[in-house]
mmCIF file of N, CA, C and O and ligand atoms in Angstrom:
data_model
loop_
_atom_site.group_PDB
_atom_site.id
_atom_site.type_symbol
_atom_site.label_atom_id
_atom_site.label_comp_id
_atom_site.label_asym_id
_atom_site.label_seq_id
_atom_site.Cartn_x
_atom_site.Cartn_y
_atom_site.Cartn_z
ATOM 1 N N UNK A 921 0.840 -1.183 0.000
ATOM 2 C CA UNK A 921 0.000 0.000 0.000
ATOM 3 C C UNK A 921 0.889 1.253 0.000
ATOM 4 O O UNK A 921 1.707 1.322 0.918
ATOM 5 N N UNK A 922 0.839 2.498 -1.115
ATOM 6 C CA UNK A 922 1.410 3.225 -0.929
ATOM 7 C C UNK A 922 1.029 4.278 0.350
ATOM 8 O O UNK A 922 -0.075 4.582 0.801
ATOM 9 N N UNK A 923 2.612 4.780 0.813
ATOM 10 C CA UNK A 923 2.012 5.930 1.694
ATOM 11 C C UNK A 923 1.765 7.083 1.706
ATOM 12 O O UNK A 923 2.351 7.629 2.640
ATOM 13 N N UNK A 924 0.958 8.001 0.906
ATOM 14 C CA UNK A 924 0.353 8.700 0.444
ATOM 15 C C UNK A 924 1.249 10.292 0.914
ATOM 16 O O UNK A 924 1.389 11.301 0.224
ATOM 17 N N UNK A 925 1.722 10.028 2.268
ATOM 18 C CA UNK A 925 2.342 11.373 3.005
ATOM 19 C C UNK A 925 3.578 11.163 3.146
ATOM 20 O O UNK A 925 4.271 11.812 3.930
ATOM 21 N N UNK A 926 4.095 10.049 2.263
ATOM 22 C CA UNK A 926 5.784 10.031 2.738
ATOM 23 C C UNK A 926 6.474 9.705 3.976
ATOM 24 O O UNK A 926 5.689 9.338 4.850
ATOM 25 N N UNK A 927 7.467 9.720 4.260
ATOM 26 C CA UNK A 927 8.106 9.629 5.531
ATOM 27 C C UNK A 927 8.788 10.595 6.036
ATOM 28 O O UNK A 927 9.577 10.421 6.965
ATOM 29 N N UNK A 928 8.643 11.331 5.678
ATOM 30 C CA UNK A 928 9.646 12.850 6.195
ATOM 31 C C UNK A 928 9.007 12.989 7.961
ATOM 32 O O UNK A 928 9.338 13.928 8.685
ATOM 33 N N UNK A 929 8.156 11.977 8.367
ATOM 34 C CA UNK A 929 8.280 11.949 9.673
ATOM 35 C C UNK A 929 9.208 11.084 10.446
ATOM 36 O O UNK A 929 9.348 11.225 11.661
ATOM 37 N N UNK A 930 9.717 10.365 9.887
ATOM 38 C CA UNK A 930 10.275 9.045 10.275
ATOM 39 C C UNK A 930 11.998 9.672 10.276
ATOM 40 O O UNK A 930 12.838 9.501 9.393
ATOM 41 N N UNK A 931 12.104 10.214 11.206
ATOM 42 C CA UNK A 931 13.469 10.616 12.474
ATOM 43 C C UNK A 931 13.629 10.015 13.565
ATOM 44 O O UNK A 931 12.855 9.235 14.121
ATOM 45 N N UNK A 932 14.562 10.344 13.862
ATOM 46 C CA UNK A 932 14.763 10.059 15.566
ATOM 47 C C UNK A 932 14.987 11.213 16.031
ATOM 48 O O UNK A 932 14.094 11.601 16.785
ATOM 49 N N UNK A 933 15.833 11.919 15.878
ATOM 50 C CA UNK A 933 15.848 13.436 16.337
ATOM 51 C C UNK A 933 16.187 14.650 15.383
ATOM 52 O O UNK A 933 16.552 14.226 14.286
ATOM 53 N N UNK A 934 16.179 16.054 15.464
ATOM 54 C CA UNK A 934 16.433 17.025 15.138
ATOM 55 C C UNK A 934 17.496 17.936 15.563
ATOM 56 O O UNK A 934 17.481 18.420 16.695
ATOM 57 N N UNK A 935 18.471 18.209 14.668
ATOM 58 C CA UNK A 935 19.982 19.537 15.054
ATOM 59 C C UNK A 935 19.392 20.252 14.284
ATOM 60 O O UNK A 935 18.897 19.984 13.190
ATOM 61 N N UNK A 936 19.455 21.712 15.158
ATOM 62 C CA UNK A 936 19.384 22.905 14.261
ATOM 63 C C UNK A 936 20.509 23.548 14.090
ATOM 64 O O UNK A 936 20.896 24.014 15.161
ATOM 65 N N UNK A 937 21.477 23.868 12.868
ATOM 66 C CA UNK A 937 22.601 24.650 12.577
ATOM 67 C C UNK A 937 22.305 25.672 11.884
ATOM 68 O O UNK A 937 21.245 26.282 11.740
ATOM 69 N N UNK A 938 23.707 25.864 11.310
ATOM 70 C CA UNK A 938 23.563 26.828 10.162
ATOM 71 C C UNK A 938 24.403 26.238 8.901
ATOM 72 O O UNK A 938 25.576 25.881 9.015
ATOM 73 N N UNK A 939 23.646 26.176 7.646
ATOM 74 C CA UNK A 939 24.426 25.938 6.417
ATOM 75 C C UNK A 939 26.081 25.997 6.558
ATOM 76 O O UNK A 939 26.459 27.097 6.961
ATOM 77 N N UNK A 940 27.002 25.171 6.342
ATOM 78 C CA UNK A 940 28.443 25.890 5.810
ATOM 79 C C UNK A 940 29.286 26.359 4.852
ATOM 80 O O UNK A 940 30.445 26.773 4.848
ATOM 81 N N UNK A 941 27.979 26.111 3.606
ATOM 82 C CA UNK A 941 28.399 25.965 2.557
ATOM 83 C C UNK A 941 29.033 27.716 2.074
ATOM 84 O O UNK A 941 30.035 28.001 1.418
ATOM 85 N N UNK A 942 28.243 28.410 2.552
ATOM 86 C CA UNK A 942 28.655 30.038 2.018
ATOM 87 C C UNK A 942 28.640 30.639 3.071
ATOM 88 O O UNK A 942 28.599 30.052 4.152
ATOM 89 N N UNK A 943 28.680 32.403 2.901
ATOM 90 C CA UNK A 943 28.550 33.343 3.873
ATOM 91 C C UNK A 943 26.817 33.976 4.170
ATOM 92 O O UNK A 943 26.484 34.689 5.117
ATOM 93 N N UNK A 944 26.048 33.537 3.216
ATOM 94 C CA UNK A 944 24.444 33.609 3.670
ATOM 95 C C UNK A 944 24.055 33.452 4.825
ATOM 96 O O UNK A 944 23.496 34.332 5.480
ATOM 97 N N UNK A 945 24.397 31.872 5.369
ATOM 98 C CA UNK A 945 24.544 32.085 7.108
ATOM 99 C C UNK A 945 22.689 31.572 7.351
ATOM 100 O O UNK A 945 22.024 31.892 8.337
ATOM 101 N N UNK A 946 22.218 30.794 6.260
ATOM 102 C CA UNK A 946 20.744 29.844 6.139
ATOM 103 C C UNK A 946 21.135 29.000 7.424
ATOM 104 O O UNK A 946 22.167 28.410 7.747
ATOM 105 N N UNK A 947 20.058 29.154 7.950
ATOM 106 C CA UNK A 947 19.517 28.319 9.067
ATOM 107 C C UNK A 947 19.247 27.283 8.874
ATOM 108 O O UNK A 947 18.623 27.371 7.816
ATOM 109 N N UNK A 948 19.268 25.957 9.234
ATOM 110 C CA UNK A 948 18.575 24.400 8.924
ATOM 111 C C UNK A 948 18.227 23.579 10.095
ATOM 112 O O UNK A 948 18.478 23.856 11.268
ATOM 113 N N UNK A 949 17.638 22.569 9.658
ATOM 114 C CA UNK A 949 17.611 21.099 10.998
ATOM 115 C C UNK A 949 18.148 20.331 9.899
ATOM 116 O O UNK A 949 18.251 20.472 8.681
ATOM 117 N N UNK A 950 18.414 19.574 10.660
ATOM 118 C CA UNK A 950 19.208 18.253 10.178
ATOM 119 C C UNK A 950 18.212 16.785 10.532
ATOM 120 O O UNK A 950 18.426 16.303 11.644
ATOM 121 N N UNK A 951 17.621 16.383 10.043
ATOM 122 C CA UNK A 951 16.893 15.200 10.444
ATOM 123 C C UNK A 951 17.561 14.243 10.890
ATOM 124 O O UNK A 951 18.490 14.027 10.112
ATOM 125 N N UNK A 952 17.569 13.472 11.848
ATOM 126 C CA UNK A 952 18.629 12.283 12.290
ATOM 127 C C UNK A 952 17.885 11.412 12.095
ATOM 128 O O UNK A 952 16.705 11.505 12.434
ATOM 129 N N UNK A 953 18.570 9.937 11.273
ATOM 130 C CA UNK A 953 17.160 8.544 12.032
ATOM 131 C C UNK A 953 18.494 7.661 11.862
ATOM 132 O O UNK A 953 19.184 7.773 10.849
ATOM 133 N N UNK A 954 18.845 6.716 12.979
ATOM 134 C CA UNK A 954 20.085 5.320 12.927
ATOM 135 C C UNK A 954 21.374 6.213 12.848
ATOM 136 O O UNK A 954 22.239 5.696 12.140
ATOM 137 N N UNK A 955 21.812 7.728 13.535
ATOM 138 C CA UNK A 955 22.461 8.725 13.600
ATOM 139 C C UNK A 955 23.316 8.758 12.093
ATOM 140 O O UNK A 955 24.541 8.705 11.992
ATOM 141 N N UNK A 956 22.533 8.841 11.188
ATOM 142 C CA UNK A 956 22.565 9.138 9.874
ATOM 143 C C UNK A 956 21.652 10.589 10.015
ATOM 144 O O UNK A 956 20.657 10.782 10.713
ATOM 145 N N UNK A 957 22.612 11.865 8.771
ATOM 146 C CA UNK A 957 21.684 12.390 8.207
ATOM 147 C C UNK A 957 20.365 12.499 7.197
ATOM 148 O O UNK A 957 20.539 12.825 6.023
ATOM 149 N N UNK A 958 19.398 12.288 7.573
ATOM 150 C CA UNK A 958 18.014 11.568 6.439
ATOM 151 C C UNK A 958 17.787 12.418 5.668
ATOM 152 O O UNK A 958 17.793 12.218 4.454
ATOM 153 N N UNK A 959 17.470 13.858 6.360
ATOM 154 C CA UNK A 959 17.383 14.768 4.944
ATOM 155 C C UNK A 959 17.542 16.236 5.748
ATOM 156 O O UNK A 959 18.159 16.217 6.813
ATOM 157 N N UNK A 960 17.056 17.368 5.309
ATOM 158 C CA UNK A 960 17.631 18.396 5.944
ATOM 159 C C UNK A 960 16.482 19.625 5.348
ATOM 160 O O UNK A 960 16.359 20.051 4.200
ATOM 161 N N UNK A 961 15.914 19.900 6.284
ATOM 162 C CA UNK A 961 14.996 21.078 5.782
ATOM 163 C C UNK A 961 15.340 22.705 6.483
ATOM 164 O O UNK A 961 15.876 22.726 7.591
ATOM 165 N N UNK A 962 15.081 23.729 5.942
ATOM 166 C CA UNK A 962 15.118 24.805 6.079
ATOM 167 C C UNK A 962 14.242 25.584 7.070
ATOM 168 O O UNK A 962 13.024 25.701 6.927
ATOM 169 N N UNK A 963 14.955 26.118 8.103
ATOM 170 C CA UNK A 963 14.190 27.143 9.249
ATOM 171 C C UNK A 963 14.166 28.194 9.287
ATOM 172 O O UNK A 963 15.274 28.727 9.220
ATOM 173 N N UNK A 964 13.377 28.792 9.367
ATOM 174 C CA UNK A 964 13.049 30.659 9.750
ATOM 175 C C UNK A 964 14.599 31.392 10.306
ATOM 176 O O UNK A 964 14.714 31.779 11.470
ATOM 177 N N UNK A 965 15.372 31.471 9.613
ATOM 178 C CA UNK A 965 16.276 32.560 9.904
ATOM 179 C C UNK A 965 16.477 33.562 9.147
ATOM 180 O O UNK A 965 16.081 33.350 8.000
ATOM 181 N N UNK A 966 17.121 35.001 9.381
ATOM 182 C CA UNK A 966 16.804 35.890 9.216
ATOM 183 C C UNK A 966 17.381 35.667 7.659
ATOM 184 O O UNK A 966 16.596 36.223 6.891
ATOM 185 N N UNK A 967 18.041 35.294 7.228
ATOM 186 C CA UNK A 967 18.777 35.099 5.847
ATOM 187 C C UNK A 967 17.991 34.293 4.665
ATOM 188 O O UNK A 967 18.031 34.556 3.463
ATOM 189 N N UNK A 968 17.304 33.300 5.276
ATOM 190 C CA UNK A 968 16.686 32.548 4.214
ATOM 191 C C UNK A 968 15.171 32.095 4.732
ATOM 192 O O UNK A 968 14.416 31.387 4.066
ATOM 193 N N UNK A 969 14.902 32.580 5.907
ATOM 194 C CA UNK A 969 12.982 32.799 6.292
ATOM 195 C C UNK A 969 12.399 31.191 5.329
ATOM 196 O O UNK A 969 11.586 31.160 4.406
ATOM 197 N N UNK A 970 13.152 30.014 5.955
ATOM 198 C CA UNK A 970 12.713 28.598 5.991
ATOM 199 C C UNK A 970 13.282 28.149 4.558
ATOM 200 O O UNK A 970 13.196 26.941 4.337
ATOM 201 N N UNK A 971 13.814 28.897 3.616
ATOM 202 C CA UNK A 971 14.264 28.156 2.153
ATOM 203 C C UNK A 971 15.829 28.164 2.082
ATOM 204 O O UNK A 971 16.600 29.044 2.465
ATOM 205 N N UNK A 972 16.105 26.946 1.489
ATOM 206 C CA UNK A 972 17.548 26.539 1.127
ATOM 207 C C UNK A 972 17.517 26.405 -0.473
ATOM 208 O O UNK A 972 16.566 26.208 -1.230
ATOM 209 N N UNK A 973 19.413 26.646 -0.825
ATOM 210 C CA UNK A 973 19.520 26.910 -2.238
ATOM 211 C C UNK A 973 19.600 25.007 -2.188
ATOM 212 O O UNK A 973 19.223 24.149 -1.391
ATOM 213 N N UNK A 974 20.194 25.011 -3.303
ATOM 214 C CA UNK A 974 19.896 23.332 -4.193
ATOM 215 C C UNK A 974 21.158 22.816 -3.305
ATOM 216 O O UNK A 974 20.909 21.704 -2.838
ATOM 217 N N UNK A 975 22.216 23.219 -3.003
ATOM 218 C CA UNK A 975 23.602 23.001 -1.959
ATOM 219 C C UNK A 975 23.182 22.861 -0.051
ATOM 220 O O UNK A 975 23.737 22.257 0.867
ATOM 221 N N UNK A 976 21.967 23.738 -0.118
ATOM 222 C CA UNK A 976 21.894 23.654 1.314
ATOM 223 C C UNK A 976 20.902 22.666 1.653
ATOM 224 O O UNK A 976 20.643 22.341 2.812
ATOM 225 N N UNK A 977 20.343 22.188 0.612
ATOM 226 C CA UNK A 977 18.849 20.981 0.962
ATOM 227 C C UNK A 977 19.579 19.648 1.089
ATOM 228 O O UNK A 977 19.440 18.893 2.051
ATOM 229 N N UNK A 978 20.563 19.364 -0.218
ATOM 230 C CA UNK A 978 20.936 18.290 -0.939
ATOM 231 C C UNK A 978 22.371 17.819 -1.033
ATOM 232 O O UNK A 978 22.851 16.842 -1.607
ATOM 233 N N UNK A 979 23.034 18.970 -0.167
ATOM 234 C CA UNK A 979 24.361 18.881 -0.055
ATOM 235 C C UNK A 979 25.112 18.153 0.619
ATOM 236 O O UNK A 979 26.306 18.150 0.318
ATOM 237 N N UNK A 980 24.612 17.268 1.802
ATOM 238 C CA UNK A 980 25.125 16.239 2.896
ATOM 239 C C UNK A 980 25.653 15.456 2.782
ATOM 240 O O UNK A 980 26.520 15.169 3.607
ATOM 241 N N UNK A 981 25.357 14.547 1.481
ATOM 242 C CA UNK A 981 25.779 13.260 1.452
ATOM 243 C C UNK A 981 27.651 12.927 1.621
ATOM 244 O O UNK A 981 27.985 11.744 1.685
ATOM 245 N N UNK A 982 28.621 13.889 1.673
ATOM 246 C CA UNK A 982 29.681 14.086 1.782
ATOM 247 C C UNK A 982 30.038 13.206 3.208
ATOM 248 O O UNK A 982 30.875 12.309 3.304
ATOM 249 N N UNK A 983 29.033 13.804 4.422
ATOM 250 C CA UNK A 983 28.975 13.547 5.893
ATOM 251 C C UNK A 983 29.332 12.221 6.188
ATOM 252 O O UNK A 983 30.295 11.882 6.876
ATOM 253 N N UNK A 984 28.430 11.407 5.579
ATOM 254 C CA UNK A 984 28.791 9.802 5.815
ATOM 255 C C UNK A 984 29.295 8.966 4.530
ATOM 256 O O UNK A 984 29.295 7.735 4.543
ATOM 257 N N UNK A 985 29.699 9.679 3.485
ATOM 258 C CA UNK A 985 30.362 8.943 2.201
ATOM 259 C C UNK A 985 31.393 8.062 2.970
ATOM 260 O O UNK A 985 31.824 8.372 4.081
ATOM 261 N N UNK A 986 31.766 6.898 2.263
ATOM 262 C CA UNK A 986 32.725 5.905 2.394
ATOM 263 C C UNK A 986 34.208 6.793 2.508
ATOM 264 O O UNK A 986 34.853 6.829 3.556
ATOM 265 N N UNK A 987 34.519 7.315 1.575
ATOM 266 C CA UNK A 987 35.760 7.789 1.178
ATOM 267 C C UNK A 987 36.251 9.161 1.882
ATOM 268 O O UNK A 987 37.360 9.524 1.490
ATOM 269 N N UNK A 988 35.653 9.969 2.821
ATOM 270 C CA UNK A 988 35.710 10.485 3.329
ATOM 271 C C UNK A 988 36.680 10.005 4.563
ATOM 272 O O UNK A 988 36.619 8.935 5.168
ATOM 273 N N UNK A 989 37.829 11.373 4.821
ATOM 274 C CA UNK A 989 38.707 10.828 5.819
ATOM 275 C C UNK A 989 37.989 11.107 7.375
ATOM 276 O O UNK A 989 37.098 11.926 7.601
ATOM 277 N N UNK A 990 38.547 10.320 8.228
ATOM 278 C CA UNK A 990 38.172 10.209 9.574
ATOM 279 C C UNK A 990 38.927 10.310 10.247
ATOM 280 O O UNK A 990 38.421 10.386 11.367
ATOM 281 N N UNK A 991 40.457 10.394 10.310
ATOM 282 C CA UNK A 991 41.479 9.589 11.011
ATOM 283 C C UNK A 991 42.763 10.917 10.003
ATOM 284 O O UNK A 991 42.774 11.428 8.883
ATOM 285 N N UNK A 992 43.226 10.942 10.648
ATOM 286 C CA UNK A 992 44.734 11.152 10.372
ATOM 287 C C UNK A 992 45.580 10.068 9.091
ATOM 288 O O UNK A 992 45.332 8.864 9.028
ATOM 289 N N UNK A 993 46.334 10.596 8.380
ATOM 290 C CA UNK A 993 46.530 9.684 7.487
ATOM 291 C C UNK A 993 48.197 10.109 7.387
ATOM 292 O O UNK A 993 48.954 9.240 6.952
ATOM 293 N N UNK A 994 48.765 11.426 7.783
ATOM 294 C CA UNK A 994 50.063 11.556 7.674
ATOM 295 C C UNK A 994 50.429 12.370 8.786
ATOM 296 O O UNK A 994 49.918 13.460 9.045
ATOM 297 N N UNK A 995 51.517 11.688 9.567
ATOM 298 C CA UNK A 995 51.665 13.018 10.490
ATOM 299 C C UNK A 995 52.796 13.407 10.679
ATOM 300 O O UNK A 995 53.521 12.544 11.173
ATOM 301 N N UNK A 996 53.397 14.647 10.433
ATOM 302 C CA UNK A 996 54.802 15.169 10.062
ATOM 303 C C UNK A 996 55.819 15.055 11.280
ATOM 304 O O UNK A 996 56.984 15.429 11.149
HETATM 305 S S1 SF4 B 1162 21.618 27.123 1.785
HETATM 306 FE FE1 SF4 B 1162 22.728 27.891 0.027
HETATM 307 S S2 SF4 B 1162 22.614 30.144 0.191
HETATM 308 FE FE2 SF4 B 1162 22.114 29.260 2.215
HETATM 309 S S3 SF4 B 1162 24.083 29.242 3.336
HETATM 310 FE FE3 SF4 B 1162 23.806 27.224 2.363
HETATM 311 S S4 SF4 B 1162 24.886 27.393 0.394
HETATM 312 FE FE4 SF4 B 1162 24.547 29.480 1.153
#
């Protein structure tokens, strides 16, 4: 059966930051669910009054990519 309303309820919790991508300084939450980022919607701040550009909605996936370093890899 489809679910007609999606899951954009289906979190575990909510961070509110701010974008890092530029100097705009957009407000966001961060949806958490299995402390993965799920998706990321836009909040009332004075810069972007709840809307994100195409970088600040869709831009995350970097966070938990495979190839992304974690660790130190050279140390002088
Ligand atoms: S959402 Fe877009 S405009 Fe806003 S701070 Fe992030 S990159 Fe800049």
């Amino acid at each position: 059966m489809t679910n007609k309303h999606g899951d954009s309820q289906d979190y575990d919790r909510e961070v509110k930051s701010v974008c890092p991508y530029c100097g705009v300084g957009c407000q966001l939450s961060f949806k958490i669910k299995d402390d993965k980022i799920k998706y990321v919607e836009g909040i009332n701040g004075p810069a972007n009054e709840n809307r994100l550009c195409v970088k600040g909605r869709f831009g995350f996936d970097y966070v938990h990519h495979d190839h992304r370093l974690n660790h130190t890899i050279n140390q002088a």
